[in-house]
Amino acid sequence: MILTRIAIGIGLLFIVSVVIFGATELLPGDLATQLLGQSATPETVAALREQLGLNDPAAMRYWNWLTGALSGDFGVSLANNRPISELISARLGNTLFLALYAAALAVPISLILGVLAALWRNTVFDRVANAGALSAISFPEFFVAYILILWLAQTGLFPSMVRINPTTTFVDRIYMSFLPALTLTLVVTAHMMRMTRAAIINLMASPYIEMARLKGMSPLRIVLRHALPNALAPIINVIALNLAYLITGVVVVEVVFVYPGLGQLMVDSVSNRDIAVVQAVALIFAAAYVALNLLADVLSTITNPRLMHRR
Amino acid sequence: MSFFLWVVLGLAVLFAVAAGLRAVARTTLTGSARTLANDMPLTAAFGILVILIYAFVAIATPVLAPFPEREIVGTQFEAWSAEHPLGTDRIGRDMLSRLIYGARNTVGIAFATTALAFIVGSVLGIWAALTGGWVDQILSRFVDALMAIPALIFSLLLLTIFGTSITALILVIASVDATRVYRLARAVAQGIVVMDYVEAAQLRGERSWYLIRREILPNAMAPLVAEFGLRFCFVFLAISSLSFLGLGIKPPTADWGSMVRDNATLITFGDVTPLLPAGCIALLTVAVNFVVDWQLYRASGLKE
Amino acid sequence: MDNEVLLKIEGLRIEGRSGDEWSEIVKGVDLTLRKGEVLGLIGESGAGKSTVGLAAMGFARDGCRISGGTIEFDGIDLRVTPEATRRDLRGKRIAYVAQSAAASFNPAHKLIDQYCEAPVMHGVMPRDQAERDAIDLYRRMQLPDPEEIGFRYPHQVSGGQLQRAMTAMAMACRPDLIIFDEPTTALDVTTQIEVLAAIRDVVRQFDTAAIYITHDLAVVAQAADRIKVLLRGEEVETAETYKMLEAPKEDYTKSLWAVRSFTREEQPPGEGTPVVSVRNVTAAYGMVNVLEDVSFDIHAGRTVAVVGESGSGKSTTARVITGLLPPKSGEVLFDGEPLPPALKGRSREQLRQCQMIYQMADTALNPKLTLRQLIGRPAQMYLGLDGTALEDRVRELLDLIELDPAVYIDRLPGELSGGQKQRIGIARALAAEPKLIICDEVTSALDQIVQEGILKLLNKLQEDFGLAYMFITHDLATVRAIADEVVVMQQGRVIEKGTKSEMFAPPHEPYTDLLLSSVPEMDPDWLTCLLEKRAAAGG
């Protein structure tokens, strides 16, 4: 059961890699000409074609790219000829750090707020939390980021630019990355809170919760013993979905705070039309996204007795 | 800090006007329009008012804007003054005029993109649900694969390939979002296709076009309209983010996302001007979301 | 001591909220229950029976509130006593058995864990004793494999078994009172009997008082000492079961019997070419055969009732006739001509001849079309009517189904009652001027009085237009009322077929016998006699 899900996940990842690679084939005309512009001489175009391996059939180029990517070799950047793996390695760690940092803040806060809003449904707390969350969802990430800068960085409390080098200590990192992490947290928390609230409300309306109440169980026991085990699957999905959302959010936030992560790299490469780097970074982001969804799928399977104990 | 007070005051006035208009609607309207006004929460009234204001600004742009969109009319980064109420931008264009033109450009492009995504996605989705079989299988698996890549990342990938012109931007965002619309439209239509009344129409010998037009669409409208609102928010935010990253709509076209990027340096000096376009984006998405939330609540409330 | 009052409800009023307004759904109900007594609470949907039942536990669902009256349980006023006291009573001294056991068991826990929860948490007995007790009760409830069944999850146990496990769970603390809320409604007739018998035995063994809520008078007659009839939140009458059955006082109570009193005279078997003839049909979903070698004929002006329990293949047979499911082998003849197996291959004329009426009128009518559009479409499409001719035809059809055209023609289905919607379904079928109408459980979602009206209407239309009916149902009372011929199905096969008089007189196939004998009768001793008979026959 779980093995099939993992197999499906790997299959999906394979298809994703085909899509990411195949997207370049959609290009009208020749990639090398496109990249160099109309004024390029035939010699430079031919040289670039050679460098990109464009003379090989597509299937073969895909195979070389995929096997290379799996062993950590993404080829070289078209913009500066440096190995892509070198460009990525340090930044990948930074981005992961930022995403985990934001997740560590967002997950507990949003779960608690979501459960409280569900339990105190239609109270003032619920309405305010809901309207607040709805507004936060509607804000562009850069709006939130700049408000935080204006409010917290102007007063000198936190730095508005993140400069990380190998000697930066962990505590310093936490301090310097606080604003980007807080921005991501605010955006993701709103989503997660609303979804948690909806999942719990949906659950509390089910007949077995009424049955538990009619068996004279205390409200605390109803929530912990009757609602929570059934809420696990939806909550896991909510978390996974939002962690996956963090991946997207990270791009904009990194640019605002000049944070040396993968998102920055990707945006720079898109402006330079450095397709090799964009493909590599897109593959990493997509892999993380697929892996998160897969993990959520497996976890919710494990927590669901209907799927674990067949008839 | 007084600026924030002005913002709060402005919002409060909007809410008050919305409440007033709702009260008027409740007394003057009759029939179903009146019931609609009666169960409308204040947030939704606020949302509708804001959307109407934006629509008005977008239509009346040339009349409202004191200066042309692209003309340099002053020096760099002028402060707020009587002549330039919101100052000037990085190369001396009038901020207020560009904000007003932004309503036309940014909102217009986002609207066109959403409409495109919506038409393609919902037609394919409903068709897949109604036809079933291999059409459904192929389309759905294809969409699944595309959706396994985060939207912004996929858009960035496509923009690298097709370049960052406005047409490319519209097409890329529309195709990425069409996959999401397809998912929803298919799910909604599948819920309707299994209804006995659709089976009855099939037994009667009705053709697919009649089924879609008379049996499925009227019943799918409510969730689809709500989805249109939500989609618009996503598209609007995505385009603004891309413009902010310098990959979307570019100067000299006035666009709120790129205006933030252009003038962001001011923020480090404590000037709020660059936040105004971002605030315009936020206000519209909040407004649309408030209305959508009300519609979704109504749709679910009817079932309970 | 037998006469000691356990529960006394006086002037109970309950309000329900719709939007921002509160409206009364229970309007001053009195109820007295003595120790060990079983009270049947009956009424149609919306009568407020469940609401009253829950109020006996001092409980109101979300969106409802108890607004007046007293609820006194063993001297404790449940309305004024603190929530902690109420909670202590619930599950321990007053227990509840819900309509859908499948939805009311928590899917995340094993049955026995849910059983033990109340006794352990209320401090009645320790866990190991509760487990032993559970197994003992499972055995008394005649659950198969009582030692093991508790260690399964709810989804691993069948509906009838779950309902019994839930009754066992309610008995866990040996409560003084159990509220049964339609415990057998969702079950097939043959399963219903078993559950009913098990419930009755256990309640008697432990001398538990009970409130038995149902809409089926025949079911409640088997279990209740007294019966209280509710209508729209008010009491109609209360009497001892025997008295109530022999001589109902109020008109409304009498009308609850009405559907059983409507009987159509059996027509002689049809002659000549049958309208529809199902010949040796075998059909499958994927690899699994759901119909095996099914054959029967329907003649003009005749009603053939196809009966069987859920999963017997009744509705699948209809899908084969309509062309939604092309058969694997065999064929369907219409007026002697073979019909193309698939819907797509049939001509418009062939489609017109055979119309269908559905069980749930709610889902069978497009909620966004007016009655004019709903009824007019088949007439427009098949008969080419338009303009005033179409308008006149729609009005004529509305007259036929006894709805005033002037009032209803531009309404939406959502503005009609359940019975009216079903009439629209009939009008839509008639508009095509068909020869055969397939009625799929058309009355089973309706209240009894409304059922009678629909059956009478169908009968009249048959006489007027010489229609052939294929009447799919699981309800043998309806068969008795309307059928000329009966086809009994089980697991995709035709077990027995014949005229109604043949079918309702022995000898039968064993399954037909089981099915016939399982239909509750309006006789309080029916279940007892039946069980004795079955025990004797079983040796």
Short mmCIF file of C-alpha atoms in Angstrom, two decimals, chain A residues 12 15-16 19-20 23-24 26-28 34 121-122 130-131 134-135 137-143 146-147 149-151 154 160 191 194 244-245 247-249 251-252 255-256 266-267 269-271 273-275 278-279 281-282 285-286 289-290, chain B residues 1 4 43 144-154 156-164 180 234 237 240-241 244-247 256-257 260-261 264 267-272 275-276 278-279 281-283 285-287 289-290 293 297 304:
data_model
loop_
_atom_site.label_atom_id
_atom_site.label_comp_id
_atom_site.label_asym_id
_atom_site.label_seq_id
_atom_site.Cartn_x
_atom_site.Cartn_y
_atom_site.Cartn_z
CA LEU A 12 5.43 11.51 -10.83
CA ILE A 15 7.22 12.87 -15.35
CA VAL A 16 8.00 16.21 -13.74
CA VAL A 19 8.15 18.25 -18.30
CA ILE A 20 10.92 20.51 -16.99
CA ALA A 23 9.65 22.66 -21.78
CA THR A 24 12.78 23.88 -23.58
CA LEU A 26 8.58 24.05 -26.83
CA LEU A 27 10.80 26.97 -27.77
CA PRO A 28 9.89 28.37 -31.13
CA GLN A 34 17.09 32.60 -29.13
CA ARG A 121 -16.95 29.19 16.16
CA ASN A 122 -18.93 32.36 15.40
CA ASN A 130 -10.95 34.83 10.02
CA ALA A 131 -11.02 38.33 8.61
CA LEU A 134 -8.31 36.38 4.83
CA SER A 135 -6.55 39.74 4.59
CA ILE A 137 -3.79 35.70 2.36
CA SER A 138 -4.67 38.57 0.08
CA PHE A 139 -1.44 40.50 0.66
CA PRO A 140 1.40 40.06 -1.78
CA GLU A 141 4.44 38.67 0.04
CA PHE A 142 6.49 41.77 -0.76
CA PHE A 143 3.84 43.98 0.84
CA TYR A 146 8.13 45.82 3.34
CA ILE A 147 5.68 46.58 6.12
CA ILE A 149 10.94 46.29 7.25
CA LEU A 150 9.30 49.65 7.77
CA TRP A 151 8.09 48.67 11.18
CA GLN A 154 13.59 51.00 10.60
CA SER A 160 16.57 44.19 6.67
CA HIS A 191 -3.73 29.68 4.95
CA ARG A 194 -8.22 28.65 7.79
CA ALA A 244 4.94 23.24 -0.33
CA TYR A 245 3.56 26.76 -0.60
CA ILE A 247 8.71 26.86 -1.58
CA THR A 248 6.98 29.35 -3.81
CA GLY A 249 6.89 32.11 -1.25
CA VAL A 251 11.42 33.19 -4.05
CA VAL A 252 9.90 36.63 -3.50
CA VAL A 255 14.63 38.86 -3.28
CA VAL A 256 13.22 41.43 -0.83
CA MET A 266 16.45 31.39 -9.90
CA VAL A 267 15.18 34.94 -10.41
CA SER A 269 18.88 33.20 -13.94
CA VAL A 270 15.44 33.86 -15.38
CA SER A 271 16.42 37.45 -16.20
CA ARG A 273 17.71 33.43 -19.53
CA ASP A 274 20.20 30.96 -18.09
CA ILE A 275 18.02 27.99 -18.89
CA VAL A 278 16.56 27.51 -14.10
CA GLN A 279 15.97 23.88 -15.01
CA VAL A 281 16.55 24.89 -9.57
CA ALA A 282 13.05 24.12 -10.86
CA PHE A 285 11.88 22.86 -6.02
CA ALA A 286 9.56 20.43 -7.80
CA TYR A 289 7.14 19.71 -3.58
CA VAL A 290 6.46 16.17 -4.77
CA MET B 1 3.07 56.82 12.16
CA PHE B 4 -1.02 54.55 9.30
CA THR B 43 -17.02 42.60 4.94
CA ASP B 144 -1.75 16.12 -12.55
CA ALA B 145 1.78 16.12 -13.92
CA LEU B 146 1.73 19.88 -14.51
CA MET B 147 0.33 20.50 -11.05
CA ALA B 148 3.18 18.56 -9.47
CA ILE B 149 5.35 21.59 -10.19
CA PRO B 150 4.71 24.64 -7.97
CA ALA B 151 2.91 27.34 -9.95
CA LEU B 152 5.42 30.17 -9.54
CA ILE B 153 8.36 27.89 -10.30
CA PHE B 154 6.69 26.58 -13.42
CA LEU B 156 9.45 31.15 -14.04
CA LEU B 157 10.62 28.19 -16.10
CA LEU B 158 8.23 29.02 -18.92
CA LEU B 159 9.13 32.72 -18.81
CA THR B 160 12.79 31.84 -19.20
CA ILE B 161 11.94 29.98 -22.35
CA PHE B 162 9.43 32.35 -23.90
CA GLY B 163 10.93 35.57 -22.66
CA THR B 164 9.20 38.15 -20.51
CA ARG B 180 -6.19 24.60 -11.38
CA PHE B 234 -4.10 34.22 -7.42
CA LEU B 237 -0.85 38.21 -6.98
CA SER B 240 2.32 41.34 -9.30
CA SER B 241 4.98 39.07 -7.82
CA PHE B 244 8.01 42.84 -8.62
CA LEU B 245 10.76 40.35 -9.46
CA GLY B 246 11.35 42.27 -12.68
CA LEU B 247 10.02 39.44 -14.82
CA TRP B 256 1.84 48.25 -9.27
CA GLY B 257 4.24 45.32 -8.83
CA VAL B 260 7.19 48.72 -5.78
CA ARG B 261 10.40 47.27 -7.16
CA ALA B 264 11.85 50.15 -3.05
CA ILE B 267 11.56 52.28 2.14
CA THR B 268 14.97 52.05 3.75
CA PHE B 269 14.63 55.79 4.32
CA GLY B 270 11.32 55.30 6.06
CA ASP B 271 9.20 56.61 3.19
CA VAL B 272 5.91 54.79 2.69
CA LEU B 275 4.06 50.70 -0.27
CA LEU B 276 1.12 52.48 -1.89
CA ALA B 278 1.48 47.22 -2.90
CA GLY B 279 -1.38 48.47 -0.76
CA ILE B 281 -2.88 45.26 -4.75
CA ALA B 282 -3.63 44.12 -1.21
CA LEU B 283 -6.85 46.13 -0.95
CA THR B 285 -7.43 41.09 -3.29
CA VAL B 286 -8.85 41.52 0.20
CA ALA B 287 -12.04 42.95 -1.30
CA ASN B 289 -11.68 37.54 -1.12
CA PHE B 290 -14.31 39.02 1.19
CA ASP B 293 -15.84 34.10 1.17
CA TYR B 297 -20.41 30.59 2.96
CA GLU B 304 -26.71 22.78 6.35
#
